[in-house]
Coordinates of C-alpha atoms in Angstrom, one line a residue:
X1 CA 85.8 82.1 61.5
X2 CA 85.0 78.5 60.8
X3 CA 81.5 78.0 59.3
X4 CA 79.3 75.0 58.7
X5 CA 78.4 73.8 55.2
X6 CA 74.8 73.7 56.4
X7 CA 74.7 76.4 59.2
X8 CA 71.9 76.2 61.8
X9 CA 69.8 73.8 59.6
X10 CA 71.3 70.4 59.9
X11 CA 71.5 68.3 63.0
X12 CA 72.9 64.9 63.7
X13 CA 72.2 62.6 66.6
X14 CA 73.4 59.1 67.4
X15 CA 72.1 57.2 70.5
X16 CA 72.8 53.7 69.2
X17 CA 69.3 52.5 70.0
X18 CA 67.9 49.1 68.9
X19 CA 64.5 49.8 67.4
X20 CA 62.2 47.7 69.6
X21 CA 64.4 44.6 69.0
X22 CA 62.8 43.2 65.9
X23 CA 62.7 43.9 62.2
X24 CA 58.9 43.7 62.0
X25 CA 58.3 46.7 64.1
X26 CA 60.8 48.7 62.1
X27 CA 58.5 48.2 59.1
X28 CA 55.6 49.9 61.1
X29 CA 55.8 53.4 59.6
X30 CA 53.5 55.0 62.3
X31 CA 55.7 53.7 65.1
X32 CA 58.9 54.8 63.4
X33 CA 57.5 58.4 62.8
X34 CA 56.3 58.8 66.4
X35 CA 59.7 57.7 67.7
X36 CA 61.4 60.7 66.0
X37 CA 60.6 63.2 68.8
X38 CA 62.3 61.0 71.4
X39 CA 65.2 60.4 69.3
X40 CA 66.0 64.1 68.6
X41 CA 64.8 65.3 72.0
X42 CA 62.2 67.7 70.5
X43 CA 59.1 67.5 68.1
X44 CA 60.4 68.6 64.7
X45 CA 58.3 70.7 62.3
X46 CA 59.0 71.6 58.7
X47 CA 61.8 69.2 58.8
X48 CA 63.2 66.3 56.7
X49 CA 64.6 63.4 58.9
X50 CA 66.8 60.6 57.8
X51 CA 66.9 57.5 60.2
X52 CA 69.8 55.1 59.3
X53 CA 69.3 51.4 60.0
X54 CA 72.4 49.3 60.9
X55 CA 73.3 45.7 61.1
X56 CA 72.7 42.7 58.9
X57 CA 68.8 42.7 59.5
X58 CA 68.7 46.7 59.5
X59 CA 67.0 46.6 62.9
X60 CA 69.4 48.8 64.9
X61 CA 69.1 52.5 64.6
X62 CA 72.3 54.4 63.8
X63 CA 72.7 58.1 63.1
X64 CA 69.5 60.3 63.0
X65 CA 69.8 63.4 60.9
X66 CA 67.5 66.5 60.6
X67 CA 67.4 69.4 58.3
X68 CA 65.0 72.3 57.9
X69 CA 62.5 71.5 55.1
X70 CA 62.4 73.7 52.0
X71 CA 59.5 73.4 49.5
X72 CA 60.3 72.4 45.9
X73 CA 61.0 75.1 43.4
X74 CA 59.5 74.7 39.8
X75 CA 59.0 71.0 40.4
X76 CA 62.5 70.4 41.7
X77 CA 63.9 70.1 45.2
X78 CA 65.2 73.3 46.6
X79 CA 68.9 73.7 46.6
X80 CA 69.0 73.4 50.4
X81 CA 67.2 70.0 50.2
X82 CA 69.6 68.6 47.6
X83 CA 72.5 69.6 49.8
X84 CA 70.8 68.0 52.8
X85 CA 70.1 64.7 51.0
X86 CA 73.6 64.6 49.8
X87 CA 74.8 65.0 53.3
X88 CA 72.4 62.3 54.6
X89 CA 73.7 59.9 51.8
X90 CA 77.3 60.7 52.7
X91 CA 76.8 60.0 56.4
X92 CA 74.8 56.7 55.8
X93 CA 77.5 55.4 53.5
X94 CA 80.4 56.5 55.8
X95 CA 78.8 54.9 58.9
X96 CA 78.0 51.7 57.0
X97 CA 74.2 51.9 57.2
X98 CA 72.3 49.0 55.8
X99 CA 69.3 51.1 54.9
X100 CA 67.8 54.5 55.5
X101 CA 64.2 55.9 56.0
X102 CA 63.5 59.4 55.0
X103 CA 60.7 61.2 56.7
X104 CA 59.2 64.6 55.6
X105 CA 57.4 66.6 58.3
X106 CA 55.8 69.8 57.1
X107 CA 52.5 71.7 56.9
X108 CA 53.9 74.1 54.2
X109 CA 51.9 72.3 51.5
X110 CA 48.5 70.8 50.9
X111 CA 48.4 67.1 51.4
X112 CA 48.6 66.1 47.7
X113 CA 51.2 68.7 47.0
X114 CA 53.3 67.3 49.8
X115 CA 53.0 63.8 48.4
X116 CA 54.2 65.0 45.1
X117 CA 57.2 66.9 46.6
X118 CA 58.0 63.9 48.7
X119 CA 58.1 61.6 45.7
X120 CA 60.5 64.1 44.0
X121 CA 62.8 64.0 47.1
X122 CA 62.6 60.2 47.1
X123 CA 63.7 60.0 43.5
X124 CA 66.6 62.3 44.1
X125 CA 67.7 60.7 47.3
X126 CA 67.5 57.1 45.7
X127 CA 69.8 58.4 42.9
X128 CA 72.3 59.8 45.4
X129 CA 72.3 56.4 47.2
X130 CA 72.9 54.6 43.9
X131 CA 76.6 54.6 44.3
X132 CA 76.4 53.1 47.9
X133 CA 75.3 50.0 49.5
X134 CA 72.6 51.8 51.4
X135 CA 69.0 50.8 50.6
X136 CA 66.3 53.5 50.6
X137 CA 63.9 51.4 52.8
X138 CA 61.0 53.9 52.9
X139 CA 60.0 57.5 52.3
X140 CA 57.2 58.9 54.6
X141 CA 55.5 62.2 54.9
X142 CA 53.1 63.7 57.4
X143 CA 52.1 67.3 58.4
X144 CA 53.0 66.9 62.0
X145 CA 54.0 64.2 64.5
X146 CA 50.8 64.2 66.4
X147 CA 48.3 61.5 67.5
X148 CA 45.8 60.8 64.7
X149 CA 47.7 62.7 62.0
X150 CA 47.7 60.8 58.6
X151 CA 51.0 59.6 57.1
X152 CA 51.8 58.6 53.6
X153 CA 54.5 56.2 52.3
X154 CA 55.5 56.9 48.8
X155 CA 58.0 54.1 48.2
X156 CA 57.1 51.9 45.3
X157 CA 53.3 52.2 46.0
X158 CA 51.3 54.7 47.9
X159 CA 50.0 53.6 51.2
X160 CA 48.6 55.5 54.1
X161 CA 47.8 55.3 57.9
X162 CA 47.4 57.4 60.9
X163 CA 49.9 58.1 63.7
X164 CA 49.6 56.7 67.3
X165 CA 50.3 58.9 70.2
X166 CA 54.1 59.9 70.2
X167 CA 54.1 60.0 74.0
X168 CA 53.2 56.3 74.1
X169 CA 56.1 55.0 71.8
X170 CA 58.6 52.6 73.2
X171 CA 61.5 54.8 72.4
X172 CA 59.8 57.8 74.1
X173 CA 59.3 55.7 77.2
X174 CA 62.9 54.5 77.2
X175 CA 64.2 58.0 76.7
X176 CA 62.1 59.5 79.6
X177 CA 63.1 56.7 82.0
X178 CA 66.7 57.5 81.0
X179 CA 66.1 61.1 82.1
X180 CA 65.9 62.7 78.7
X181 CA 63.4 65.6 78.2
X182 CA 61.4 65.6 75.0
X183 CA 60.7 69.2 74.2
X184 CA 57.7 70.5 72.3
X185 CA 59.7 72.1 69.6
X186 CA 63.3 73.0 68.6
X187 CA 62.5 76.6 69.6
X188 CA 61.9 75.4 73.0
X189 CA 65.3 73.7 73.1
X190 CA 66.9 76.9 71.9
X191 CA 65.2 78.9 74.7
X192 CA 66.3 76.4 77.3
X193 CA 69.9 76.7 76.2
X194 CA 69.8 80.5 76.1
X195 CA 68.1 80.8 79.5
X196 CA 67.1 84.0 81.2
X197 CA 70.0 86.3 81.9
X198 CA 69.9 87.8 85.4
X199 CA 73.4 88.9 86.3
X200 CA 75.2 89.6 83.1
X201 CA 76.4 93.1 84.1
X202 CA 77.5 92.1 87.6
X203 CA 79.5 89.1 86.4
X204 CA 81.0 91.1 83.5
X205 CA 82.4 93.5 86.2
X206 CA 83.6 90.6 88.3
X207 CA 85.4 89.0 85.3
X208 CA 86.9 92.3 84.4
X209 CA 88.2 92.7 87.9
X210 CA 89.7 89.2 87.8
X211 CA 91.5 89.9 84.6
X212 CA 92.9 93.3 85.9
X213 CA 94.4 91.5 88.9
X214 CA 96.6 89.7 86.4
X215 CA 96.5 86.6 88.4
X216 CA 93.9 84.6 86.5
X217 CA 93.5 82.8 89.6
X218 CA 89.8 82.0 89.5
X219 CA 89.4 82.5 93.2
X220 CA 92.5 80.4 94.1
X221 CA 96.1 81.3 95.1
X222 CA 97.9 78.0 95.7
X223 CA 101.4 76.9 94.5
X224 CA 100.0 74.9 91.6
X225 CA 97.5 77.1 89.8
X226 CA 96.4 74.6 87.2
X227 CA 95.6 72.0 90.0
X228 CA 93.9 74.7 92.0
X229 CA 91.8 75.8 89.0
X230 CA 90.8 72.3 88.2
X231 CA 90.0 71.6 91.8
X232 CA 87.7 74.7 91.7
X233 CA 85.9 73.3 88.7
X234 CA 85.5 69.9 90.3
X235 CA 84.2 71.5 93.5
X236 CA 81.4 73.3 91.7
X237 CA 80.5 70.2 89.6
X238 CA 80.0 68.3 92.9
X239 CA 78.0 71.2 94.2
X240 CA 75.7 71.3 91.2
X241 CA 75.3 67.5 91.6
X242 CA 73.8 68.4 95.0
X243 CA 71.5 71.0 93.5
X244 CA 73.7 74.1 94.4
X245 CA 74.5 76.5 91.5
X246 CA 77.2 79.1 91.5
X247 CA 76.5 82.7 92.5
X248 CA 77.8 85.6 90.4
X249 CA 81.2 85.8 92.1
X250 CA 81.7 82.0 91.7
X251 CA 80.6 82.2 88.0
X252 CA 83.2 84.8 87.5
X253 CA 85.9 82.7 89.3
X254 CA 85.0 79.7 87.0
X255 CA 85.3 81.7 83.8
X256 CA 88.7 83.1 84.9
X257 CA 89.8 79.5 85.7
X258 CA 88.6 78.5 82.2
X259 CA 90.8 81.1 80.6
X260 CA 93.8 78.8 81.5
X261 CA 94.2 76.6 78.4
X262 CA 95.6 73.7 80.4
X263 CA 92.3 73.9 82.5
X264 CA 90.2 73.8 79.4
X265 CA 92.0 70.9 78.0
X266 CA 91.7 68.8 81.2
X267 CA 88.0 69.8 81.6
X268 CA 87.2 68.3 78.2
X269 CA 88.3 65.0 79.6
X270 CA 85.4 65.0 82.2
X271 CA 83.0 64.2 79.3
X272 CA 83.9 60.6 79.4
X273 CA 83.9 60.2 83.3
X274 CA 81.2 59.7 85.9
X275 CA 80.8 63.4 86.5
X276 CA 79.9 64.2 82.9
X277 CA 76.1 64.8 83.7
X278 CA 76.8 67.1 86.5
X279 CA 79.5 68.9 84.6
X280 CA 77.0 69.5 81.8
X281 CA 74.6 71.1 84.2
X282 CA 77.4 73.4 85.4
X283 CA 78.1 74.4 81.8
X284 CA 74.4 75.1 81.2
X285 CA 74.2 77.2 84.3
X286 CA 77.2 79.2 83.2
X287 CA 76.0 79.6 79.7
X288 CA 72.8 81.3 81.2
X289 CA 74.7 83.6 83.6
X290 CA 77.9 84.6 81.8
X291 CA 77.9 87.5 79.4
X292 CA 79.5 87.6 76.0
X293 CA 82.2 86.9 74.7
X294 CA 83.1 84.8 77.8
X295 CA 79.9 82.9 77.4
X296 CA 81.5 81.1 74.5
X297 CA 83.5 78.8 76.7
X298 CA 80.8 77.2 78.9
X299 CA 78.5 77.0 75.8
X300 CA 81.2 75.3 73.8
X301 CA 81.8 72.8 76.8
X302 CA 78.0 72.2 76.8
X303 CA 78.0 71.5 73.2
X304 CA 81.1 69.2 73.5
X305 CA 79.7 67.1 76.3
X306 CA 76.3 66.8 74.4
X307 CA 78.2 65.8 71.3
X308 CA 80.2 63.1 73.1
X309 CA 77.1 61.4 74.4
X310 CA 75.4 61.5 71.0
X311 CA 72.9 64.4 71.5
X312 CA 73.5 66.3 68.3
X313 CA 70.5 68.6 68.5
X314 CA 71.7 70.0 71.9
X315 CA 75.2 70.2 70.8
X316 CA 74.2 72.1 67.7
X317 CA 72.2 74.6 69.7
X318 CA 75.0 75.1 72.2
X319 CA 77.7 75.5 69.6
X320 CA 75.5 78.1 67.9
X321 CA 75.3 80.0 71.2
X322 CA 79.0 79.9 71.6
X323 CA 79.7 81.1 68.1
X324 CA 77.1 83.9 68.6
X325 CA 79.0 84.9 71.7
X326 CA 82.5 84.8 69.9
X327 CA 82.4 84.1 66.2
X328 CA 86.2 83.5 66.2
X329 CA 86.0 80.8 69.0
X330 CA 88.3 78.0 67.5
X331 CA 87.0 75.0 69.2
X332 CA 83.3 75.8 68.9
X333 CA 84.0 76.4 65.1
X334 CA 85.7 73.0 64.7
X335 CA 83.1 71.1 66.7
X336 CA 80.2 72.8 64.8
X337 CA 81.9 71.8 61.4
X338 CA 82.4 68.2 62.7
X339 CA 78.7 68.0 63.7
X340 CA 77.4 69.5 60.5
X341 CA 79.6 67.0 58.5
X342 CA 78.2 64.2 60.6
X343 CA 81.4 63.1 62.4
X344 CA 80.6 60.3 64.7
X345 CA 80.7 61.1 68.5
X346 CA 83.4 58.4 68.9
X347 CA 85.7 60.8 67.0
X348 CA 84.9 63.6 69.4
X349 CA 85.2 61.2 72.5
X350 CA 88.9 60.8 71.4
X351 CA 89.4 64.5 72.3
X352 CA 88.0 63.9 75.8
X353 CA 90.6 61.1 76.2
X354 CA 93.2 63.4 75.1
X355 CA 92.1 65.9 77.8
X356 CA 92.5 63.3 80.6
X357 CA 95.9 62.3 79.2
X358 CA 97.0 66.0 79.4
X359 CA 95.8 66.0 83.0
X360 CA 97.8 63.0 83.8
X361 CA 100.9 64.5 82.1
X362 CA 100.4 67.7 84.2
X363 CA 100.1 65.6 87.4
X364 CA 96.6 66.8 88.0
X365 CA 95.2 64.9 91.1
X366 CA 91.5 64.2 91.7
X367 CA 90.4 63.5 88.2
X368 CA 87.7 60.7 87.8
X369 CA 88.9 57.9 85.6
X370 CA 87.5 57.5 82.1
X371 CA 84.4 55.2 81.9
X372 CA 84.5 52.3 79.4
X373 CA 83.3 53.3 76.0
X374 CA 79.5 52.9 75.7
X375 CA 78.8 53.5 79.4

């Protein structure tokens, strides 16, 4: 089993957003803090978040990282916090960040205690950045990201303010217009990925029946089984795009099709094509409906597709679901390790390109072409 160095606590996201287009707005701590829910896709609580700033003027947002917050122990940062800060520093350095802002969000401690603990974290983090070219631009703390909540900056001199409404932030508006849902908590995101199982027993029997047949046909019986299985997947992606989700028999057929390693390889390539969003909806539907351990495959695909487009929080939750379904799932384990290590989505995108190349080498027809990088 492949395990993460920071299992279930560290999340990495990279949407390559420009922060409002000017340096002056980046220096407004309240605006920056209220952008965090839109950047992560959920309102974090009891968390420490690092926002890396890129470019000569440090006005472009790079990787955004989140870790569960652990209170200090005997006046020193908890072991988990030291590990998280080390990870933040490593990712910022590797990605070529110009600066980084650290934000502590927790209601664990009284206000003055929180400020003291944040100062301790700032000192430790600044020491860790000492061997890099990354500047610690600011260190902020607040009890919650809510309108009217007080925030405090502890860098160099203490100064304070109150948060504006997170829903009115420019980043939130851009993300919502782009179709991204901002959830009330990470727990809500977890519930959304897990879904409500309705047909696990029925689908388990149908999958077993498909396996016993020995054909692994996934509801197809043509002369080219790999082509037929890929066609089956593409058909259901188009149907999901039109609002139609697979019934129990179709879920079982799709899972049996995904048992073919060639089909799985080719399907990874869809993450960089025009059908990626619809495919992601199909993987989500299958993650809800398919029982363990087969659930691991659609959950892994959901995590992979989310990772490729830079949605680290969703990728992390989906990969956790996959590993819960099958702790020995090789691809899920490798992707989870990459995510926890802060590997950039571009590195994962290369795997999708390999998937399309495999499809081409197998002579698979009907695959959509890869979109230009950044589309």
